[in-house]
Amino acid sequence: MKLKQTASQTVGPYFAYGLTPQQYGYDFRSIFSNRIDGDGERIALSGRVFDGNGEAVNDAMIEIWQADARGQYQGNGFARFGTGTDSQCRFHFDTIRPGSIDNEQAPHICVLVFMRGLLLHNYTRIYFSDEAAANERDPVLNSVPAERRGTLIAERSDTPDGPAYRFDIHMQGERETVFFDV
Amino acid sequence: MAYNRRDREQHPAQIHPDYKSSLLRGPTREPLAIAPLTSELTGPLFNQDMLGEFDSDLTKNGRKNGEPLGERMVVHGRVLDENRNPLPHTLIEIWQANAAGRYIHKLDQHDAPIDPNFLGAGRAVTDADGRYRFYTIKPGAYPWGNHHNAWRPNHIHFSLFGPSIATRLVTQMYFPGDPLLELDPIYQGVPTAARERLVARFDIEATEANFALGYRFDIVLRGAAATPMDQKKGDAKKERVNHEA
């Protein structure tokens, strides 16, 4: 007989010293940072998480998982950041632009969202505003109702340090981000 | 290869009104089921070399000038998937309050003493049989602001990866016989039939004489979907997993 899945519980308000200790200044080595290394074009990614009142969440933990510049998953494309150390509750990632996957999926970054108040973490994806042609062919984006696709697109701006993308996550409301059952 | 979906009969709902902070934070729309594609079916890789010497011994990894106070425990168990396969090389991260019910976290203002020799965080990587083992101190209960006179039961937070980001799980381990369990909206947010599996069992076999009490906590992550996908390779990428599989 099959075993039953262990239930999810919230990450709670106090994950920082266990999961993101160095970011928050605790005396414990972090296994993960907010940086992903590899060959390819460096990009910055940042954003905020908003609750149903439109207030920025200061105790969320965001994880990202992505392919390398050639669209390959090598086991090292993972990073993690908490929203509690930035005065604007932003998350920041310093990574490489992922390639398209299997020549079929547009370049994207998988996102996992954890916070106090969430009994189950949520999955979403970041697509890039400057990949319009690839986005139009992407099977996942195309499965999202057209009026909600915009919640998955990170907006590009150009900075002296290179391209920066902004991706805000709305837990509720008119702009509620599309979350996936993966 | 695809994983069984998260089983809604085992997991809490996104919004559980008794847990007040879920009201404004849980998504209101159903998550959109997407085909199992490479991105979510892969994940970071782990091995024992990533760990520090005392990462899995919380009685040692926060010491400054002595030993932490409280009841020493061994917490051990296995990580399996739904199909009973052990899951090796899985990172487990834990964090918890100290014996007095105080977190080292800077935002925890509960008026209980900090233990200078206890951090309350640790991690382990499962062995070839999916086994893990931590040494720690039994965490205390603590008050929180959800409702008048609300207290969290004793618990340890667990974070696990499994073989892909789809198998990722964050949960909490509770203790047998805790009278606060029936009053706790976070624990009660779990469907009745699944609750007891969040409660560790006392384990005399793992108890170390004259040293530490043993508790066993086994964890089950999503397993490979039962129906093999026998489509041609090209079609397989577009295959949608059967929601009921």
Short mmCIF file of C-alpha atoms in Angstrom, two decimals:
data_model
loop_
_atom_site.label_atom_id
_atom_site.label_comp_id
_atom_site.label_asym_id
_atom_site.label_seq_id
_atom_site.Cartn_x
_atom_site.Cartn_y
_atom_site.Cartn_z
CA MET A 1 0.00 0.00 0.00
CA LYS A 2 1.13 3.49 -0.75
CA LEU A 3 2.27 5.73 2.06
CA LYS A 4 0.53 9.02 2.56
CA GLN A 5 2.26 12.36 2.03
CA THR A 6 3.40 14.12 5.19
CA ALA A 7 1.34 17.28 5.66
CA SER A 8 2.80 20.69 4.95
CA GLN A 9 2.98 23.32 7.70
CA THR A 10 3.91 26.98 7.60
CA VAL A 11 7.54 28.06 7.58
CA GLY A 12 6.50 30.49 10.32
CA PRO A 13 8.05 33.86 11.21
CA TYR A 14 11.36 32.57 12.58
CA PHE A 15 12.99 30.64 9.73
CA ALA A 16 15.84 33.11 9.21
CA TYR A 17 18.49 31.72 11.57
CA GLY A 18 17.95 28.21 10.21
CA LEU A 19 17.36 28.75 6.49
CA THR A 20 18.97 32.10 5.62
CA PRO A 21 21.34 32.65 8.57
CA GLN A 22 24.13 34.67 6.97
CA GLN A 23 21.74 36.99 5.15
CA TYR A 24 20.19 37.90 8.51
CA GLY A 25 23.48 38.08 10.40
CA TYR A 26 23.30 34.89 12.48
CA ASP A 27 26.42 32.99 13.41
CA PHE A 28 25.70 29.92 11.28
CA ARG A 29 26.94 29.17 7.80
CA SER A 30 24.35 29.41 5.02
CA ILE A 31 24.16 26.54 2.55
CA PHE A 32 22.43 28.76 0.01
CA SER A 33 22.90 32.36 -1.01
CA ASN A 34 21.01 34.63 -3.38
CA ARG A 35 23.60 34.17 -6.11
CA ILE A 36 23.74 31.57 -8.88
CA ASP A 37 27.06 31.20 -10.68
CA GLY A 38 27.75 29.97 -14.16
CA ASP A 39 28.60 31.03 -17.69
CA GLY A 40 26.27 33.44 -19.36
CA GLU A 41 24.82 36.91 -19.04
CA ARG A 42 24.43 38.17 -15.47
CA ILE A 43 21.03 39.50 -14.56
CA ALA A 44 19.53 40.97 -11.38
CA LEU A 45 16.11 39.94 -10.19
CA SER A 46 14.17 41.61 -7.44
CA GLY A 47 10.65 42.18 -6.25
CA ARG A 48 8.28 42.20 -3.34
CA VAL A 49 5.55 39.99 -1.99
CA PHE A 50 2.19 41.67 -1.26
CA ASP A 51 -0.59 40.41 0.97
CA GLY A 52 -4.32 40.86 0.42
CA ASN A 53 -4.18 44.40 1.83
CA GLY A 54 -1.43 45.35 -0.61
CA GLU A 55 1.16 45.48 2.15
CA ALA A 56 4.66 44.24 1.46
CA VAL A 57 5.46 41.05 3.39
CA ASN A 58 8.63 41.26 5.50
CA ASP A 59 8.86 37.60 6.49
CA ALA A 60 8.59 35.68 3.24
CA MET A 61 11.26 33.33 1.95
CA ILE A 62 11.69 33.11 -1.82
CA GLU A 63 13.54 30.27 -3.52
CA ILE A 64 14.43 30.14 -7.19
CA TRP A 65 15.44 27.22 -9.38
CA GLN A 66 16.57 27.60 -12.95
CA ALA A 67 18.41 26.19 -15.93
CA ASP A 68 21.82 27.41 -17.02
CA ALA A 69 22.42 29.62 -20.06
CA ARG A 70 22.10 26.59 -22.35
CA GLY A 71 18.77 25.53 -20.88
CA GLN A 72 20.28 22.63 -18.91
CA TYR A 73 19.51 21.78 -15.29
CA GLN A 74 22.83 21.10 -13.62
CA GLY A 75 21.81 20.82 -9.99
CA ASN A 76 23.31 24.14 -8.94
CA GLY A 77 20.72 26.62 -10.19
CA PHE A 78 19.18 27.19 -6.78
CA ALA A 79 19.11 30.27 -4.57
CA ARG A 80 17.20 31.53 -1.56
CA PHE A 81 16.47 34.93 0.00
CA GLY A 82 14.28 36.29 2.79
CA THR A 83 12.37 39.57 2.53
CA GLY A 84 13.28 40.67 6.06
CA THR A 85 16.61 42.44 5.51
CA ASP A 86 15.67 45.04 2.88
CA SER A 87 14.00 48.24 4.07
CA GLN A 88 11.43 47.90 1.28
CA CYS A 89 10.93 44.14 1.93
CA ARG A 90 12.48 43.33 -1.43
CA PHE A 91 14.05 40.05 -2.40
CA HIS A 92 17.18 40.19 -4.56
CA PHE A 93 18.83 37.57 -6.72
CA ASP A 94 22.04 37.81 -8.70
CA THR A 95 21.96 35.13 -11.35
CA ILE A 96 22.47 34.24 -15.00
CA ARG A 97 19.93 34.49 -17.75
CA PRO A 98 18.54 30.98 -18.24
CA GLY A 99 18.31 29.52 -21.73
CA SER A 100 15.16 28.13 -23.25
CA ILE A 101 14.40 24.53 -22.26
CA ASP A 102 14.27 21.80 -24.91
CA ASN A 103 13.79 24.52 -27.55
CA GLU A 104 10.20 24.48 -26.42
CA GLN A 105 9.80 26.37 -23.18
CA ALA A 106 10.63 30.05 -23.04
CA PRO A 107 13.42 31.03 -20.62
CA HIS A 108 12.00 31.08 -17.13
CA ILE A 109 12.84 30.75 -13.46
CA CYS A 110 10.82 28.57 -11.07
CA VAL A 111 9.84 30.28 -7.83
CA LEU A 112 8.81 28.82 -4.48
CA VAL A 113 7.07 31.13 -2.03
CA PHE A 114 7.04 30.47 1.73
CA MET A 115 5.84 32.67 4.57
CA ARG A 116 4.09 32.86 7.89
CA GLY A 117 0.40 32.43 7.11
CA LEU A 118 1.00 30.01 4.24
CA LEU A 119 0.31 26.45 5.36
CA LEU A 120 1.40 25.25 1.91
CA HIS A 121 4.18 26.82 -0.11
CA ASN A 122 3.31 28.05 -3.58
CA TYR A 123 4.94 27.55 -6.96
CA THR A 124 5.08 30.10 -9.72
CA ARG A 125 7.35 30.98 -12.66
CA ILE A 126 9.13 34.11 -13.78
CA TYR A 127 9.20 34.80 -17.53
CA PHE A 128 11.04 37.74 -19.10
CA SER A 129 9.45 40.79 -20.72
CA ASP A 130 12.14 40.89 -23.43
CA GLU A 131 11.40 37.33 -24.61
CA ALA A 132 8.02 38.10 -26.14
CA ALA A 133 8.36 35.75 -29.12
CA ALA A 134 9.46 32.79 -27.00
CA ASN A 135 6.79 33.57 -24.41
CA GLU A 136 4.10 33.38 -27.08
CA ARG A 137 5.05 29.78 -27.82
CA ASP A 138 5.54 28.66 -24.22
CA PRO A 139 3.18 25.79 -23.31
CA VAL A 140 2.84 26.79 -19.66
CA LEU A 141 2.16 30.46 -20.36
CA ASN A 142 -0.33 29.42 -22.99
CA SER A 143 -2.20 27.32 -20.43
CA VAL A 144 -2.73 30.45 -18.30
CA PRO A 145 -5.80 32.58 -19.07
CA ALA A 146 -4.57 35.50 -21.20
CA GLU A 147 -5.69 38.15 -18.72
CA ARG A 148 -3.55 36.62 -15.95
CA ARG A 149 -0.35 35.94 -17.94
CA GLY A 150 1.04 39.34 -17.06
CA THR A 151 1.43 38.23 -13.44
CA LEU A 152 4.22 35.89 -14.60
CA ILE A 153 6.26 38.39 -16.61
CA ALA A 154 9.23 40.18 -15.02
CA GLU A 155 9.78 43.69 -16.38
CA ARG A 156 13.24 44.57 -17.66
CA SER A 157 15.09 47.75 -16.90
CA ASP A 158 18.69 48.50 -17.85
CA THR A 159 21.15 49.59 -15.21
CA PRO A 160 24.89 50.37 -15.28
CA ASP A 161 25.39 46.86 -13.85
CA GLY A 162 23.36 45.16 -16.55
CA PRO A 163 19.78 44.07 -17.04
CA ALA A 164 17.56 44.07 -13.95
CA TYR A 165 14.15 42.44 -13.79
CA ARG A 166 11.36 43.24 -11.38
CA PHE A 167 8.89 40.58 -10.38
CA ASP A 168 6.29 41.28 -7.71
CA ILE A 169 4.21 38.53 -6.19
CA HIS A 170 0.61 39.26 -5.19
CA MET A 171 -0.89 36.65 -2.90
CA GLN A 172 -4.44 37.92 -3.37
CA GLY A 173 -6.49 40.56 -5.16
CA GLU A 174 -7.04 41.56 -8.77
CA ARG A 175 -3.41 41.00 -9.62
CA GLU A 176 -3.12 37.72 -7.71
CA THR A 177 -0.11 35.90 -9.12
CA VAL A 178 -0.79 32.68 -10.99
CA PHE A 179 0.39 29.80 -8.83
CA PHE A 180 0.90 26.32 -10.20
CA ASP A 181 0.08 22.82 -9.08
CA VAL A 182 3.28 21.19 -10.35
CA MET B 1 8.57 10.80 -14.94
CA ALA B 2 6.03 12.80 -13.01
CA TYR B 3 5.15 13.04 -9.35
CA ASN B 4 1.78 12.53 -7.78
CA ARG B 5 0.18 15.88 -7.11
CA ARG B 6 0.08 17.25 -3.61
CA ASP B 7 -2.64 15.19 -1.96
CA ARG B 8 -5.31 17.56 -0.72
CA GLU B 9 -6.57 14.99 1.74
CA GLN B 10 -3.24 15.19 3.54
CA HIS B 11 -2.40 18.88 3.33
CA PRO B 12 -3.96 22.00 4.85
CA ALA B 13 -6.00 24.39 2.73
CA GLN B 14 -4.36 27.62 1.54
CA ILE B 15 -6.64 29.63 3.82
CA HIS B 16 -7.55 28.22 7.22
CA PRO B 17 -9.58 30.99 8.93
CA ASP B 18 -8.68 29.94 12.49
CA TYR B 19 -5.06 30.65 11.54
CA LYS B 20 -5.47 34.40 11.24
CA SER B 21 -2.45 35.27 9.14
CA SER B 22 -3.59 32.87 6.40
CA LEU B 23 -6.58 35.15 5.67
CA LEU B 24 -4.58 37.79 3.81
CA ARG B 25 -1.71 35.60 2.66
CA GLY B 26 -3.20 32.43 1.23
CA PRO B 27 -4.00 32.60 -2.51
CA THR B 28 -7.74 32.74 -3.18
CA ARG B 29 -7.63 31.04 -6.58
CA GLU B 30 -7.02 27.40 -7.31
CA PRO B 31 -3.46 26.66 -8.38
CA LEU B 32 -3.26 25.93 -12.08
CA ALA B 33 -2.23 22.34 -12.80
CA ILE B 34 0.58 22.26 -15.34
CA ALA B 35 2.14 19.39 -17.20
CA PRO B 36 5.18 17.83 -15.55
CA LEU B 37 8.00 19.60 -17.35
CA THR B 38 11.72 19.42 -16.71
CA SER B 39 11.89 22.59 -14.66
CA GLU B 40 9.82 21.39 -11.74
CA LEU B 41 11.00 17.77 -12.02
CA THR B 42 14.61 18.62 -11.25
CA GLY B 43 16.19 20.14 -8.19
CA PRO B 44 19.40 20.96 -6.37
CA LEU B 45 21.80 18.14 -5.48
CA PHE B 46 23.16 17.54 -1.99
CA ASN B 47 25.84 15.49 -0.31
CA GLN B 48 27.31 15.10 3.16
CA ASP B 49 30.31 17.28 2.23
CA MET B 50 28.09 20.36 2.27
CA LEU B 51 27.63 20.04 6.04
CA GLY B 52 29.73 21.37 8.88
CA GLU B 53 31.00 19.05 11.61
CA PHE B 54 28.24 19.85 14.13
CA ASP B 55 25.44 20.76 11.75
CA SER B 56 23.25 17.86 12.93
CA ASP B 57 24.11 18.27 16.63
CA LEU B 58 22.22 21.25 18.02
CA THR B 59 23.55 20.51 21.49
CA LYS B 60 27.01 21.45 20.17
CA ASN B 61 26.66 23.83 17.23
CA GLY B 62 25.68 26.88 19.28
CA ARG B 63 27.98 26.50 22.24
CA LYS B 64 29.70 29.62 23.55
CA ASN B 65 30.75 28.86 27.12
CA GLY B 66 28.96 25.68 28.15
CA GLU B 67 26.18 23.25 27.31
CA PRO B 68 22.65 24.26 26.35
CA LEU B 69 19.99 23.79 29.03
CA GLY B 70 17.05 21.43 28.67
CA GLU B 71 16.13 17.85 27.95
CA ARG B 72 18.52 16.28 25.41
CA MET B 73 16.88 14.37 22.56
CA VAL B 74 17.75 12.22 19.59
CA VAL B 75 15.36 12.92 16.72
CA HIS B 76 15.72 10.42 13.92
CA GLY B 77 13.74 8.81 11.16
CA ARG B 78 13.55 8.02 7.49
CA VAL B 79 12.55 10.04 4.48
CA LEU B 80 10.56 7.96 2.02
CA ASP B 81 8.40 8.62 -0.98
CA GLU B 82 4.79 7.50 -1.29
CA ASN B 83 5.94 4.32 -3.04
CA ARG B 84 8.07 3.39 0.00
CA ASN B 85 11.35 4.17 -1.71
CA PRO B 86 13.95 5.62 0.68
CA LEU B 87 15.13 9.06 -0.42
CA PRO B 88 18.91 9.40 -0.08
CA HIS B 89 20.91 12.66 -0.43
CA THR B 90 17.99 14.73 0.78
CA LEU B 91 18.79 17.90 2.68
CA ILE B 92 16.85 18.33 5.92
CA GLU B 93 17.06 21.69 7.66
CA ILE B 94 15.52 22.15 11.12
CA TRP B 95 14.98 25.10 13.44
CA GLN B 96 13.28 25.39 16.80
CA ALA B 97 12.84 27.31 20.05
CA ASN B 98 15.07 26.61 23.03
CA ALA B 99 13.96 24.71 26.14
CA ALA B 100 12.32 27.87 27.53
CA GLY B 101 10.27 28.45 24.39
CA ARG B 102 12.41 31.29 23.04
CA TYR B 103 13.70 31.53 19.48
CA ILE B 104 17.08 33.08 18.88
CA HIS B 105 15.40 35.06 16.06
CA LYS B 106 15.78 38.80 16.61
CA LEU B 107 12.06 39.40 16.18
CA ASP B 108 11.01 36.94 18.89
CA GLN B 109 10.11 39.17 21.84
CA HIS B 110 8.70 36.43 24.08
CA ASP B 111 9.79 37.12 27.66
CA ALA B 112 11.66 33.88 28.18
CA PRO B 113 15.43 33.53 28.46
CA ILE B 114 17.75 33.12 25.51
CA ASP B 115 20.18 30.26 25.99
CA PRO B 116 23.63 31.56 25.06
CA ASN B 117 24.70 28.02 24.18
CA PHE B 118 21.82 27.11 21.91
CA LEU B 119 21.22 28.34 18.38
CA GLY B 120 18.34 25.99 17.53
CA ALA B 121 19.21 25.37 13.88
CA GLY B 122 20.69 22.31 12.24
CA ARG B 123 20.79 20.25 9.09
CA ALA B 124 21.49 16.77 7.84
CA VAL B 125 21.63 14.91 4.54
CA THR B 126 19.89 11.53 4.45
CA ASP B 127 22.00 8.40 3.97
CA ALA B 128 21.52 5.67 1.36
CA ASP B 129 18.49 4.32 3.29
CA GLY B 130 16.92 7.75 3.66
CA ARG B 131 17.88 7.91 7.33
CA TYR B 132 18.69 11.04 9.31
CA ARG B 133 19.58 11.78 12.92
CA PHE B 134 19.75 14.97 14.97
CA TYR B 135 20.80 15.63 18.54
CA THR B 136 18.97 18.55 20.07
CA ILE B 137 17.13 19.93 23.11
CA LYS B 138 13.40 19.53 23.57
CA PRO B 139 11.81 22.86 22.51
CA GLY B 140 9.48 24.67 24.90
CA ALA B 141 5.97 25.90 24.13
CA TYR B 142 5.55 29.63 23.56
CA PRO B 143 2.75 32.17 23.29
CA TRP B 144 1.77 33.84 20.03
CA GLY B 145 -0.68 36.46 18.92
CA ASN B 146 -3.21 34.46 16.93
CA HIS B 147 -5.94 34.71 19.59
CA HIS B 148 -6.23 35.31 23.34
CA ASN B 149 -3.94 33.01 25.34
CA ALA B 150 -2.69 31.21 22.23
CA TRP B 151 0.28 28.89 22.73
CA ARG B 152 2.14 26.91 20.12
CA PRO B 153 2.65 23.26 21.06
CA ASN B 154 6.25 22.07 21.32
CA HIS B 155 7.50 21.62 17.78
CA ILE B 156 10.52 21.48 15.50
CA HIS B 157 10.36 23.02 12.01
CA PHE B 158 11.54 20.74 9.20
CA SER B 159 12.46 21.73 5.64
CA LEU B 160 13.11 18.98 3.05
CA PHE B 161 13.93 18.85 -0.63
CA GLY B 162 13.60 15.33 -1.99
CA PRO B 163 14.68 14.67 -5.58
CA SER B 164 13.09 17.73 -7.18
CA ILE B 165 11.57 21.07 -6.34
CA ALA B 166 8.16 19.40 -6.79
CA THR B 167 8.88 17.20 -3.76
CA ARG B 168 9.87 20.14 -1.55
CA LEU B 169 8.20 20.10 1.87
CA VAL B 170 8.23 22.39 4.88
CA THR B 171 6.51 20.94 7.91
CA GLN B 172 6.60 20.78 11.71
CA MET B 173 7.20 17.83 14.02
CA TYR B 174 5.15 17.67 17.21
CA PHE B 175 5.40 15.64 20.41
CA PRO B 176 3.11 12.87 21.68
CA GLY B 177 0.63 13.72 24.42
CA ASP B 178 0.87 17.50 24.01
CA PRO B 179 -2.41 19.04 25.28
CA LEU B 180 -1.84 22.14 23.13
CA LEU B 181 -2.24 20.19 19.89
CA GLU B 182 -6.01 20.25 19.98
CA LEU B 183 -5.98 24.02 20.49
CA ASP B 184 -3.41 24.91 17.82
CA PRO B 185 -4.87 26.26 14.55
CA ILE B 186 -1.69 25.49 12.60
CA TYR B 187 -1.77 21.81 13.57
CA GLN B 188 -5.57 21.72 13.33
CA GLY B 189 -5.34 23.13 9.80
CA VAL B 190 -4.21 19.66 8.70
CA PRO B 191 -7.00 17.23 7.75
CA THR B 192 -7.84 14.99 10.72
CA ALA B 193 -6.53 11.77 9.23
CA ALA B 194 -3.15 13.31 8.43
CA ARG B 195 -2.52 15.10 11.74
CA GLU B 196 -1.15 12.26 13.79
CA ARG B 197 1.61 11.64 11.27
CA LEU B 198 3.06 15.02 12.28
CA VAL B 199 3.51 13.71 15.82
CA ALA B 200 6.83 11.97 16.51
CA ARG B 201 6.69 8.82 18.58
CA PHE B 202 8.77 8.20 21.64
CA ASP B 203 11.41 5.62 20.74
CA ILE B 204 13.04 3.70 23.57
CA GLU B 205 15.30 1.92 21.07
CA ALA B 206 16.79 5.22 20.00
CA THR B 207 16.97 6.51 23.56
CA GLU B 208 20.60 6.65 24.69
CA ALA B 209 21.13 5.47 28.27
CA ASN B 210 22.15 8.24 30.67
CA PHE B 211 22.17 10.73 27.79
CA ALA B 212 19.15 11.52 25.61
CA LEU B 213 15.53 10.56 24.93
CA GLY B 214 14.75 9.16 21.47
CA TYR B 215 11.98 10.28 19.14
CA ARG B 216 11.23 8.94 15.70
CA PHE B 217 9.73 11.05 12.94
CA ASP B 218 9.36 9.55 9.45
CA ILE B 219 8.55 11.84 6.55
CA VAL B 220 6.84 10.92 3.28
CA LEU B 221 7.38 13.04 0.18
CA ARG B 222 5.54 12.89 -3.12
CA GLY B 223 6.35 9.78 -5.14
CA ALA B 224 6.48 9.01 -8.84
CA ALA B 225 3.03 8.86 -10.39
CA ALA B 226 1.76 5.28 -10.52
CA THR B 227 0.77 5.26 -14.16
CA PRO B 228 3.86 4.91 -16.32
CA MET B 229 3.81 7.27 -19.22
CA ASP B 230 4.38 5.16 -22.27
CA GLN B 231 3.90 7.82 -24.89
CA LYS B 232 6.55 8.38 -27.47
CA LYS B 233 9.29 10.65 -26.27
CA GLY B 234 8.04 13.68 -28.14
CA ASP B 235 4.56 13.37 -26.72
CA ALA B 236 5.75 12.74 -23.21
CA LYS B 237 6.85 16.33 -22.78
CA LYS B 238 3.34 17.52 -23.39
CA GLU B 239 1.69 14.89 -21.28
CA ARG B 240 -0.48 16.19 -18.49
CA VAL B 241 -0.40 14.12 -15.37
CA ASN B 242 -3.73 12.68 -14.39
CA HIS B 243 -4.90 14.65 -11.41
CA GLU B 244 -6.23 11.51 -9.75
CA ALA B 245 -3.15 9.40 -10.50
#
